[in-house]
PDB file of C-alpha atoms in Angstrom:
ATOM      1  CA  MET A 736       0.285   0.282   0.122  1.00 48.00           C
ATOM      2  CA  ALA A 737       3.245   2.480   1.233  1.00 50.00           C
ATOM      3  CA  TYR A 738       4.476   1.426  -2.511  1.00 48.00           C
ATOM      4  CA  LEU A 739       1.208   2.752  -4.503  1.00 48.00           C
ATOM      5  CA  GLU A 740       0.289   5.984  -2.820  1.00 51.00           C
ATOM      6  CA  GLY A 741       4.247   7.074  -3.022  1.00 51.00           C
ATOM      7  CA  ARG A 742       3.822   5.921  -6.971  1.00 52.00           C
ATOM      8  CA  LEU A 743       0.130   7.720  -6.971  1.00 49.00           C
ATOM      9  CA  LYS A 744       2.187  11.074  -5.304  1.00 47.00           C
ATOM     10  CA  ILE A 745       4.905  10.628  -8.148  1.00 47.00           C
ATOM     11  CA  PHE A 746       2.409  10.369 -10.878  1.00 49.00           C
ATOM     12  CA  GLU A 747       0.342  13.495  -9.552  1.00 50.00           C
ATOM     13  CA  ARG A 748       3.108  16.405  -8.768  1.00 48.00           C
ATOM     14  CA  LYS A 749       3.720  14.855 -13.224  1.00 48.00           C
ATOM     15  CA  PHE A 750       0.841  15.515 -13.946  1.00 51.00           C
ATOM     16  CA  TRP A 751       0.470  18.527 -12.563  1.00 49.00           C
ATOM     17  CA  GLY A 752       3.708  19.883 -13.945  1.00 53.00           C
ATOM     18  CA  TRP A 753       2.571  19.155 -17.471  1.00 56.00           C
ATOM     19  CA  ALA A 754      -0.472  20.821 -17.075  1.00 53.00           C
ATOM     20  CA  ALA A 755       1.192  23.800 -15.944  1.00 50.00           C
ATOM     21  CA  SER A 756       3.819  23.362 -18.962  1.00 49.00           C
ATOM     22  CA  ALA A 757       0.708  22.815 -21.161  1.00 53.00           C
ATOM     23  CA  CYS A 758      -1.373  26.414 -19.857  1.00 53.00           C
ATOM     24  CA  THR A 759       2.161  27.861 -19.725  1.00 53.00           C
ATOM     25  CA  VAL A 760       2.298  27.033 -23.623  1.00 49.00           C
ATOM     26  CA  LEU A 761      -1.251  27.653 -24.663  1.00 53.00           C
ATOM     27  CA  VAL A 762      -0.695  31.107 -23.161  1.00 54.00           C
ATOM     28  CA  CYS A 763       1.923  31.632 -26.064  1.00 53.00           C
ATOM     29  CA  VAL A 764       0.137  29.945 -28.569  1.00 49.00           C
ATOM     30  CA  VAL A 765      -2.541  33.215 -27.284  1.00 52.00           C
ATOM     31  CA  PHE A 766      -0.131  35.803 -27.567  1.00 54.00           C
ATOM     32  CA  ALA A 767       1.917  34.566 -31.000  1.00 50.00           C
ATOM     33  CA  CYS A 768      -2.250  34.364 -32.563  1.00 48.00           C
ATOM     34  CA  ALA A 769      -3.299  38.040 -31.121  1.00 46.00           C
ATOM     35  CA  ALA A 770       0.264  38.727 -33.165  1.00 48.00           C
ATOM     36  CA  HIS A 771      -1.416  38.824 -36.312  1.00 47.00           C
ATOM     37  CA  ALA A 772      -5.097  40.206 -35.384  1.00 57.00           C
ATOM     38  CA  ALA A 773      -7.204  41.496 -33.031  1.00 82.00           C
ATOM     39  CA  VAL A 774     -10.168  40.349 -31.568  1.00 94.00           C
ATOM     40  CA  PRO A 775     -13.563  42.568 -31.681  1.00 95.00           C
ATOM     41  CA  VAL A 776     -14.213  43.350 -28.092  1.00 97.00           C
ATOM     42  CA  LEU A 777     -17.751  42.451 -27.033  1.00 97.00           C
ATOM     43  CA  ASP A 778     -20.034  44.888 -25.118  1.00 98.00           C
ATOM     44  CA  LYS A 779     -20.014  43.083 -21.137  1.00 98.00           C
ATOM     45  CA  THR A 780     -16.581  42.030 -20.953  1.00 98.00           C
ATOM     46  CA  VAL A 781     -15.069  42.484 -17.217  1.00 98.00           C
ATOM     47  CA  VAL A 782     -11.483  41.704 -16.138  1.00 99.00           C
ATOM     48  CA  LEU A 783     -11.519  40.645 -12.239  1.00 98.00           C
ATOM     49  CA  THR A 784      -8.207  41.026 -10.022  1.00 98.00           C
ATOM     50  CA  PHE A 785      -7.464  40.329  -6.986  1.00 98.00           C
ATOM     51  CA  ASP A 786      -3.949  41.707  -4.900  1.00 98.00           C
ATOM     52  CA  ASP A 787      -1.788  40.530  -1.911  1.00 98.00           C
ATOM     53  CA  ALA A 788      -2.474  36.842  -1.396  1.00 98.00           C
ATOM     54  CA  VAL A 789      -5.198  37.548   0.958  1.00 98.00           C
ATOM     55  CA  LYS A 790      -6.236  34.282   2.877  1.00 98.00           C
ATOM     56  CA  THR A 791      -9.917  34.800   2.485  1.00 98.00           C
ATOM     57  CA  GLN A 792      -9.207  34.853  -1.557  1.00 98.00           C
ATOM     58  CA  TYR A 793      -8.735  31.308  -1.357  1.00 98.00           C
ATOM     59  CA  THR A 794     -11.154  30.323   1.419  1.00 98.00           C
ATOM     60  CA  PHE A 795     -14.059  32.587  -0.038  1.00 98.00           C
ATOM     61  CA  VAL A 796     -13.505  34.364  -3.249  1.00 98.00           C
ATOM     62  CA  ALA A 797     -12.446  31.326  -5.285  1.00 98.00           C
ATOM     63  CA  PRO A 798     -15.216  28.534  -4.260  1.00 98.00           C
ATOM     64  CA  LEU A 799     -17.677  31.457  -5.031  1.00 98.00           C
ATOM     65  CA  LEU A 800     -15.738  32.068  -8.277  1.00 98.00           C
ATOM     66  CA  GLU A 801     -16.100  28.883  -9.740  1.00 98.00           C
ATOM     67  CA  LYS A 802     -19.905  28.479  -8.377  1.00 98.00           C
ATOM     68  CA  LEU A 803     -20.273  31.126 -10.916  1.00 98.00           C
ATOM     69  CA  GLY A 804     -18.300  29.837 -13.899  1.00 98.00           C
ATOM     70  CA  PHE A 805     -16.173  33.483 -13.551  1.00 98.00           C
ATOM     71  CA  LYS A 806     -12.499  33.761 -14.485  1.00 98.00           C
ATOM     72  CA  ALA A 807      -9.986  35.818 -12.196  1.00 98.00           C
ATOM     73  CA  THR A 808      -6.633  36.657 -11.921  1.00 99.00           C
ATOM     74  CA  PHE A 809      -4.811  36.792  -8.531  1.00 99.00           C
ATOM     75  CA  TYR A 810      -1.668  38.969  -7.428  1.00 98.00           C
ATOM     76  CA  ILE A 811       0.664  37.562  -5.271  1.00 98.00           C
ATOM     77  CA  THR A 812       2.936  39.585  -3.024  1.00 98.00           C
ATOM     78  CA  HIS A 813       5.426  37.533  -0.293  1.00 98.00           C
ATOM     79  CA  ASN A 814       5.161  40.922   1.262  1.00 97.00           C
ATOM     80  CA  TRP A 815       2.830  39.285   4.128  1.00 98.00           C
ATOM     81  CA  MET A 816       2.617  35.810   4.240  1.00 98.00           C
ATOM     82  CA  GLU A 817       4.155  35.299   7.347  1.00 97.00           C
ATOM     83  CA  ASP A 818       0.823  36.230   8.566  1.00 98.00           C
ATOM     84  CA  LYS A 819      -0.653  32.869   8.270  1.00 97.00           C
ATOM     85  CA  ALA A 820      -3.759  33.845   9.444  1.00 97.00           C
ATOM     86  CA  ASN A 821      -4.607  36.273   7.039  1.00 98.00           C
ATOM     87  CA  PHE A 822      -2.460  35.585   3.565  1.00 98.00           C
ATOM     88  CA  MET A 823      -2.189  32.703   1.567  1.00 98.00           C
ATOM     89  CA  SER A 824       0.792  29.876   1.150  1.00 98.00           C
ATOM     90  CA  TRP A 825       2.597  29.459  -2.163  1.00 98.00           C
ATOM     91  CA  GLU A 826       0.685  25.897  -1.328  1.00 98.00           C
ATOM     92  CA  GLU A 827      -2.607  27.413  -1.822  1.00 98.00           C
ATOM     93  CA  VAL A 828      -1.615  29.654  -4.856  1.00 98.00           C
ATOM     94  CA  ALA A 829      -0.519  26.635  -5.827  1.00 98.00           C
ATOM     95  CA  ASP A 830      -4.101  25.241  -5.684  1.00 98.00           C
ATOM     96  CA  LEU A 831      -5.675  27.901  -7.625  1.00 98.00           C
ATOM     97  CA  ASN A 832      -3.046  27.389 -10.414  1.00 98.00           C
ATOM     98  CA  ARG A 833      -4.682  23.946 -10.628  1.00 98.00           C
ATOM     99  CA  ARG A 834      -8.107  24.936 -10.763  1.00 98.00           C
ATOM    100  CA  GLY A 835      -7.936  27.660 -13.666  1.00 98.00           C
ATOM    101  CA  PHE A 836      -6.937  30.612 -12.310  1.00 98.00           C
ATOM    102  CA  GLU A 837      -4.860  32.967 -13.379  1.00 99.00           C
ATOM    103  CA  ILE A 838      -1.457  33.330 -10.715  1.00 98.00           C
ATOM    104  CA  GLY A 839       0.208  36.995 -11.339  1.00 98.00           C
ATOM    105  CA  ASN A 840       3.668  38.886 -10.066  1.00 98.00           C
ATOM    106  CA  HIS A 841       2.848  41.653  -7.624  1.00 98.00           C
ATOM    107  CA  THR A 842       6.355  41.858  -6.487  1.00 98.00           C
ATOM    108  CA  TRP A 843       8.326  39.927  -3.475  1.00 98.00           C
ATOM    109  CA  THR A 844       8.327  43.396  -0.983  1.00 98.00           C
ATOM    110  CA  HIS A 845       5.457  45.086  -2.834  1.00 97.00           C
ATOM    111  CA  SER A 846       7.172  48.214  -2.520  1.00 96.00           C
ATOM    112  CA  GLY A 847       6.716  51.693  -5.053  1.00 95.00           C
ATOM    113  CA  PHE A 848       8.932  51.362  -7.944  1.00 97.00           C
ATOM    114  CA  GLN A 849       8.200  55.047  -9.942  1.00 97.00           C
ATOM    115  CA  THR A 850      11.267  56.557  -9.293  1.00 97.00           C
ATOM    116  CA  PRO A 851      14.395  56.199 -11.396  1.00 97.00           C
ATOM    117  CA  GLU A 852      16.688  54.507  -8.408  1.00 97.00           C
ATOM    118  CA  LYS A 853      14.030  52.475  -7.466  1.00 97.00           C
ATOM    119  CA  GLY A 854      12.329  50.926 -11.251  1.00 97.00           C
ATOM    120  CA  PRO A 855      15.626  49.351 -12.254  1.00 98.00           C
ATOM    121  CA  THR A 856      15.310  46.809  -8.932  1.00 98.00           C
ATOM    122  CA  LEU A 857      12.488  45.531  -9.762  1.00 98.00           C
ATOM    123  CA  GLY A 858      13.616  43.059 -12.148  1.00 98.00           C
ATOM    124  CA  ALA A 859      15.078  40.880  -8.865  1.00 98.00           C
ATOM    125  CA  GLU A 860      11.593  41.091  -7.631  1.00 98.00           C
ATOM    126  CA  LEU A 861       9.639  39.776 -10.270  1.00 98.00           C
ATOM    127  CA  GLN A 862      12.293  36.775 -10.371  1.00 98.00           C
ATOM    128  CA  GLN A 863      12.007  36.032  -6.777  1.00 98.00           C
ATOM    129  CA  VAL A 864       8.107  35.231  -7.343  1.00 98.00           C
ATOM    130  CA  GLU A 865       8.390  33.792 -10.167  1.00 98.00           C
ATOM    131  CA  GLU A 866      11.398  30.986  -8.747  1.00 98.00           C
ATOM    132  CA  ALA A 867       8.753  30.556  -5.550  1.00 98.00           C
ATOM    133  CA  LEU A 868       5.818  29.911  -7.949  1.00 98.00           C
ATOM    134  CA  ALA A 869       7.968  27.752  -9.194  1.00 98.00           C
ATOM    135  CA  LYS A 870       8.809  25.867  -6.337  1.00 98.00           C
ATOM    136  CA  VAL A 871       5.245  24.401  -6.631  1.00 98.00           C
ATOM    137  CA  GLY A 872       4.729  23.909  -9.917  1.00 98.00           C
ATOM    138  CA  VAL A 873       2.959  27.264 -11.253  1.00 98.00           C
ATOM    139  CA  PRO A 874       4.172  27.989 -14.496  1.00 98.00           C
ATOM    140  CA  LYS A 875       5.795  32.018 -14.680  1.00 98.00           C
ATOM    141  CA  PRO A 876       2.992  34.987 -14.693  1.00 98.00           C
ATOM    142  CA  VAL A 877       2.371  36.900 -18.172  1.00 98.00           C
ATOM    143  CA  SER A 878       0.777  39.271 -15.952  1.00 98.00           C
ATOM    144  CA  PHE A 879       1.618  42.022 -13.547  1.00 98.00           C
ATOM    145  CA  GLY A 880      -0.570  44.619 -10.747  1.00 98.00           C
ATOM    146  CA  TRP A 881       1.643  47.181 -10.417  1.00 98.00           C
ATOM    147  CA  PRO A 882       2.200  47.216  -6.440  1.00 97.00           C
ATOM    148  CA  GLY A 883       0.536  50.561  -4.790  1.00 95.00           C
ATOM    149  CA  ASP A 884      -0.669  51.208  -8.103  1.00 96.00           C
ATOM    150  CA  ASN A 885       2.972  53.224  -9.042  1.00 97.00           C
ATOM    151  CA  PHE A 886       4.811  53.021 -12.061  1.00 98.00           C
ATOM    152  CA  GLY A 887       7.360  55.048 -13.954  1.00 98.00           C
ATOM    153  CA  PRO A 888       9.543  53.975 -17.485  1.00 98.00           C
ATOM    154  CA  GLU A 889      12.366  52.443 -15.677  1.00 98.00           C
ATOM    155  CA  ALA A 890       9.810  49.727 -14.291  1.00 98.00           C
ATOM    156  CA  ILE A 891       8.021  49.455 -17.269  1.00 98.00           C
ATOM    157  CA  ALA A 892      11.469  48.776 -19.455  1.00 98.00           C
ATOM    158  CA  GLN A 893      12.379  45.417 -16.468  1.00 98.00           C
ATOM    159  CA  LEU A 894       8.554  44.010 -17.266  1.00 98.00           C
ATOM    160  CA  GLN A 895       9.259  43.933 -20.979  1.00 98.00           C
ATOM    161  CA  ALA A 896      12.921  43.115 -20.466  1.00 98.00           C
ATOM    162  CA  ARG A 897      10.980  39.877 -18.579  1.00 98.00           C
ATOM    163  CA  GLY A 898       8.682  38.840 -20.981  1.00 98.00           C
ATOM    164  CA  TYR A 899       5.615  40.398 -19.322  1.00 98.00           C
ATOM    165  CA  LYS A 900       2.685  41.557 -21.319  1.00 98.00           C
ATOM    166  CA  LEU A 901      -0.231  43.029 -19.573  1.00 98.00           C
ATOM    167  CA  ALA A 902       0.611  45.126 -16.298  1.00 98.00           C
ATOM    168  CA  ARG A 903      -3.097  46.480 -14.215  1.00 98.00           C
ATOM    169  CA  ARG A 904      -2.139  50.357 -12.966  1.00 98.00           C
ATOM    170  CA  GLY A 905      -4.687  51.652 -10.566  1.00 97.00           C
ATOM    171  CA  MET A 906      -7.838  54.546 -11.489  1.00 97.00           C
ATOM    172  CA  GLN A 907      -4.683  57.295 -11.331  1.00 96.00           C
ATOM    173  CA  PRO A 908      -3.556  59.495 -12.737  1.00 96.00           C
ATOM    174  CA  GLU A 909      -7.692  59.994 -14.064  1.00 97.00           C
ATOM    175  CA  VAL A 910      -9.200  59.397 -10.843  1.00 96.00           C
ATOM    176  CA  ASP A 911      -7.269  60.380  -7.037  1.00 93.00           C
ATOM    177  CA  TYR A 912      -6.398  56.883  -5.015  1.00 92.00           C
ATOM    178  CA  GLY A 913      -8.744  56.270  -2.531  1.00 91.00           C
ATOM    179  CA  GLU A 914     -11.804  58.473  -4.254  1.00 93.00           C
ATOM    180  CA  ILE A 915     -15.447  56.691  -4.738  1.00 96.00           C
ATOM    181  CA  GLN A 916     -15.715  57.131  -8.493  1.00 97.00           C
ATOM    182  CA  VAL A 917     -15.950  55.188 -11.791  1.00 98.00           C
ATOM    183  CA  GLY A 918     -12.025  54.938 -13.005  1.00 98.00           C
ATOM    184  CA  PRO A 919     -11.242  54.431 -16.557  1.00 98.00           C
ATOM    185  CA  ALA A 920     -12.195  51.744 -18.641  1.00 98.00           C
ATOM    186  CA  LEU A 921      -9.597  49.782 -20.773  1.00 98.00           C
ATOM    187  CA  ASP A 922      -9.636  51.074 -24.446  1.00 98.00           C
ATOM    188  CA  VAL A 923      -7.143  48.649 -26.400  1.00 98.00           C
ATOM    189  CA  ASN A 924      -6.729  51.516 -29.157  1.00 97.00           C
ATOM    190  CA  LYS A 925      -5.086  54.080 -26.042  1.00 98.00           C
ATOM    191  CA  ASN A 926      -4.043  52.567 -22.902  1.00 98.00           C
ATOM    192  CA  HIS A 927      -0.749  49.764 -23.547  1.00 98.00           C
ATOM    193  CA  PRO A 928      -0.947  46.271 -22.737  1.00 98.00           C
ATOM    194  CA  LEU A 929       1.220  47.723 -19.533  1.00 98.00           C
ATOM    195  CA  LEU A 930      -1.181  50.381 -18.254  1.00 98.00           C
ATOM    196  CA  ILE A 931      -4.345  48.587 -18.529  1.00 98.00           C
ATOM    197  CA  PRO A 932      -6.450  50.838 -15.949  1.00 98.00           C
ATOM    198  CA  THR A 933      -8.476  50.132 -13.062  1.00 98.00           C
ATOM    199  CA  THR A 934     -12.275  50.649 -13.337  1.00 98.00           C
ATOM    200  CA  GLY A 935     -13.474  50.154 -10.421  1.00 98.00           C
ATOM    201  CA  ASP A 936     -10.893  49.996  -7.201  1.00 97.00           C
ATOM    202  CA  SER A 937     -13.354  48.276  -4.314  1.00 97.00           C
ATOM    203  CA  TYR A 938     -12.750  50.952  -0.995  1.00 94.00           C
ATOM    204  CA  PRO A 939     -14.896  50.830   2.039  1.00 94.00           C
ATOM    205  CA  GLY A 940     -18.219  52.819   0.963  1.00 94.00           C
ATOM    206  CA  TRP A 941     -18.620  50.837  -2.327  1.00 96.00           C
ATOM    207  CA  THR A 942     -22.034  50.018  -2.855  1.00 98.00           C
ATOM    208  CA  LEU A 943     -24.002  47.604  -5.345  1.00 98.00           C
ATOM    209  CA  GLU A 944     -25.721  50.533  -7.069  1.00 98.00           C
ATOM    210  CA  HIS A 945     -22.103  51.970  -7.856  1.00 98.00           C
ATOM    211  CA  PHE A 946     -20.205  48.550  -8.866  1.00 98.00           C
ATOM    212  CA  LYS A 947     -23.419  48.787 -11.332  1.00 98.00           C
ATOM    213  CA  LYS A 948     -22.294  52.446 -12.578  1.00 98.00           C
ATOM    214  CA  VAL A 949     -18.787  50.904 -12.719  1.00 98.00           C
ATOM    215  CA  VAL A 950     -19.312  47.622 -14.899  1.00 98.00           C
ATOM    216  CA  ALA A 951     -21.816  49.590 -17.405  1.00 98.00           C
ATOM    217  CA  GLN A 952     -18.594  51.115 -18.657  1.00 98.00           C
ATOM    218  CA  ALA A 953     -17.690  47.815 -20.261  1.00 98.00           C
ATOM    219  CA  LYS A 954     -19.532  48.526 -24.065  1.00 98.00           C
ATOM    220  CA  ASP A 955     -18.487  50.204 -27.244  1.00 98.00           C
ATOM    221  CA  GLY A 956     -14.877  48.698 -27.558  1.00 97.00           C
ATOM    222  CA  LYS A 957     -14.571  49.185 -23.495  1.00 98.00           C
ATOM    223  CA  ILE A 958     -13.830  46.465 -21.383  1.00 98.00           C
ATOM    224  CA  ALA A 959     -14.192  47.276 -17.295  1.00 98.00           C
ATOM    225  CA  VAL A 960     -11.147  45.949 -15.273  1.00 99.00           C
ATOM    226  CA  LEU A 961     -11.703  45.013 -11.203  1.00 98.00           C
ATOM    227  CA  GLN A 962      -9.447  45.818  -8.617  1.00 98.00           C
ATOM    228  CA  PHE A 963     -10.516  43.685  -5.121  1.00 98.00           C
ATOM    229  CA  HIS A 964      -7.944  42.769  -2.391  1.00 98.00           C
ATOM    230  CA  GLY A 965      -9.056  40.659   0.453  1.00 98.00           C
ATOM    231  CA  VAL A 966     -13.003  40.006   1.600  1.00 98.00           C
ATOM    232  CA  PRO A 967     -12.667  40.425   3.874  1.00 98.00           C
ATOM    233  CA  ASP A 968      -9.766  42.460   4.093  1.00 98.00           C
ATOM    234  CA  VAL A 969      -8.830  42.187   7.675  1.00 97.00           C
ATOM    235  CA  ALA A 970      -5.357  43.422   7.442  1.00 97.00           C
ATOM    236  CA  HIS A 971      -5.968  46.500   5.517  1.00 97.00           C
ATOM    237  CA  PRO A 972      -8.818  47.203   6.355  1.00 97.00           C
ATOM    238  CA  TRP A 973      -8.664  50.561   3.735  1.00 95.00           C
ATOM    239  CA  VAL A 974      -9.013  48.214   0.723  1.00 96.00           C
ATOM    240  CA  ASN A 975     -11.779  45.752   2.703  1.00 97.00           C
ATOM    241  CA  THR A 976     -14.462  44.585   0.465  1.00 98.00           C
ATOM    242  CA  PRO A 977     -17.321  42.468   2.753  1.00 98.00           C
ATOM    243  CA  PRO A 978     -18.448  39.118   1.498  1.00 98.00           C
ATOM    244  CA  GLU A 979     -21.663  39.680   0.983  1.00 98.00           C
ATOM    245  CA  LEU A 980     -21.308  43.415  -1.046  1.00 98.00           C
ATOM    246  CA  LEU A 981     -19.038  40.996  -3.497  1.00 98.00           C
ATOM    247  CA  ARG A 982     -21.191  38.229  -3.164  1.00 98.00           C
ATOM    248  CA  SER A 983     -24.432  41.135  -4.256  1.00 98.00           C
ATOM    249  CA  CYS A 984     -21.800  42.062  -7.297  1.00 98.00           C
ATOM    250  CA  MET A 985     -20.958  38.982  -8.409  1.00 98.00           C
ATOM    251  CA  MET A 986     -24.810  37.517  -9.020  1.00 98.00           C
ATOM    252  CA  TYR A 987     -25.111  41.137 -10.844  1.00 98.00           C
ATOM    253  CA  LEU A 988     -22.491  40.279 -13.435  1.00 98.00           C
ATOM    254  CA  LYS A 989     -23.771  36.260 -13.727  1.00 98.00           C
ATOM    255  CA  GLU A 990     -27.527  37.504 -13.680  1.00 98.00           C
ATOM    256  CA  ASN A 991     -27.019  39.823 -16.263  1.00 98.00           C
ATOM    257  CA  GLY A 992     -25.351  38.090 -18.897  1.00 98.00           C
ATOM    258  CA  TYR A 993     -21.547  39.468 -17.990  1.00 98.00           C
ATOM    259  CA  ARG A 994     -18.218  37.991 -19.252  1.00 98.00           C
ATOM    260  CA  VAL A 995     -16.138  37.589 -16.556  1.00 98.00           C
ATOM    261  CA  ILE A 996     -12.292  36.399 -17.983  1.00 98.00           C
ATOM    262  CA  ALA A 997      -8.941  36.995 -16.380  1.00 98.00           C
ATOM    263  CA  MET A 998      -6.385  39.916 -17.353  1.00 98.00           C
ATOM    264  CA  ARG A 999      -4.324  37.018 -19.784  1.00 98.00           C
ATOM    265  CA  ASP A1000      -7.380  36.792 -21.786  1.00 98.00           C
ATOM    266  CA  LEU A1001      -7.054  40.376 -22.601  1.00 98.00           C
ATOM    267  CA  ALA A1002      -4.148  38.964 -25.207  1.00 98.00           C
ATOM    268  CA  VAL A1003      -6.704  38.595 -27.961  1.00 98.00           C
ATOM    269  CA  TYR A1004      -7.749  42.444 -28.026  1.00 98.00           C
ATOM    270  CA  TYR A1005      -4.550  43.859 -28.809  1.00 98.00           C
ATOM    271  CA  ASP A1006      -2.718  44.260 -31.955  1.00 97.00           C
ATOM    272  CA  TRP A1007       0.915  43.634 -30.993  1.00 97.00           C
ATOM    273  CA  ALA A1008       2.189  44.234 -34.034  1.00 96.00           C
ATOM    274  CA  HIS A1009       0.808  48.001 -33.909  1.00 96.00           C
ATOM    275  CA  LEU A1010       0.602  49.091 -29.816  1.00 98.00           C
ATOM    276  CA  PRO A1011      -0.473  52.309 -28.531  1.00 97.00           C
ATOM    277  CA  ASP A1012       1.000  55.179 -28.209  1.00 97.00           C
ATOM    278  CA  ASP A1013       0.054  55.272 -24.622  1.00 98.00           C
ATOM    279  CA  PRO A1014       1.732  59.192 -23.239  1.00 98.00           C
ATOM    280  CA  LEU A1015       1.451  57.116 -20.011  1.00 98.00           C
ATOM    281  CA  LEU A1016       4.613  54.835 -20.578  1.00 98.00           C
ATOM    282  CA  LYS A1017       6.839  58.424 -19.984  1.00 97.00           C
ATOM    283  CA  GLU A1018       4.915  59.259 -16.840  1.00 97.00           C
ATOM    284  CA  ARG A1019       5.331  58.442 -12.726  1.00 96.00           C
ATOM    285  CA  VAL A1020       2.888  58.067 -11.074  1.00 96.00           C
ATOM    286  CA  ALA A1021       2.518  57.632  -7.622  1.00 92.00           C
ATOM    287  CA  THR A1022      -0.683  57.168  -5.469  1.00 86.00           C
ATOM    288  CA  VAL A1023      -0.661  58.889  -1.796  1.00 70.00           C
ATOM    289  CA  ARG A1024      -2.953  56.490   0.359  1.00 66.00           C
ATOM    290  CA  LYS A1025      -5.963  58.893   2.377  1.00 55.00           C
ATOM    291  CA  LYS A1026      -5.302  58.373   6.510  1.00 45.00           C
TER     292      LYS A1026
END
């Protein structure tokens, strides 16, 4: 019996390793195909993202999304993982990957990389997360979430050098950090794929009615990109989302026929041979959290 259990564990490791490799190949094929022709954007297309590897994303969010058949991207940082009560382990991150969710890079320390001095150090932090993910069988991410919604030209160059294709910024500079307003919707003809704007960033004070206004921007060739953190987020209450609110928002999407996708799924909408000349590629954006 012990022999059979041992062989079964070996087979399981090989199977998930093969599955992860197959996923990476598929993503590469998608980007290759997208380089030749962009797919038209359908109305009611929404991207779901969750930041910081908060434990409730594993215990509450993922099971809810699975029941609804929704895709999502989880942006992983090591910064708070020592707090095992409130943040995921690498093994839990790997489980999300096995269940079909996208795992994106959110840096090792969750620092700001918008300055000329700090920007060049982003590459090393990307590599640290990649190596930790590889140890648990998760393929190298293709998308990135700007920590703190800060960015600058040197850091963008690091993403390009390491082969990242897509990156989500915040609502800034169009909307101040912490403001409960509707942010810019993604326009693939104007927004560079490494500076994809957030249309709605869930702060305390969000309501279902505000959420409806946010996702209503997903029309006329534009995509609504949503940014959440913990559900709830005990450690970071300034970005807390109550579970009952998220459930209501997700049910609204389901009942009203929205297409809910992950960040990596945006690849097909870009013409990779002719990317937008986004003026923000030359800008520095640093957010300031209100006390």
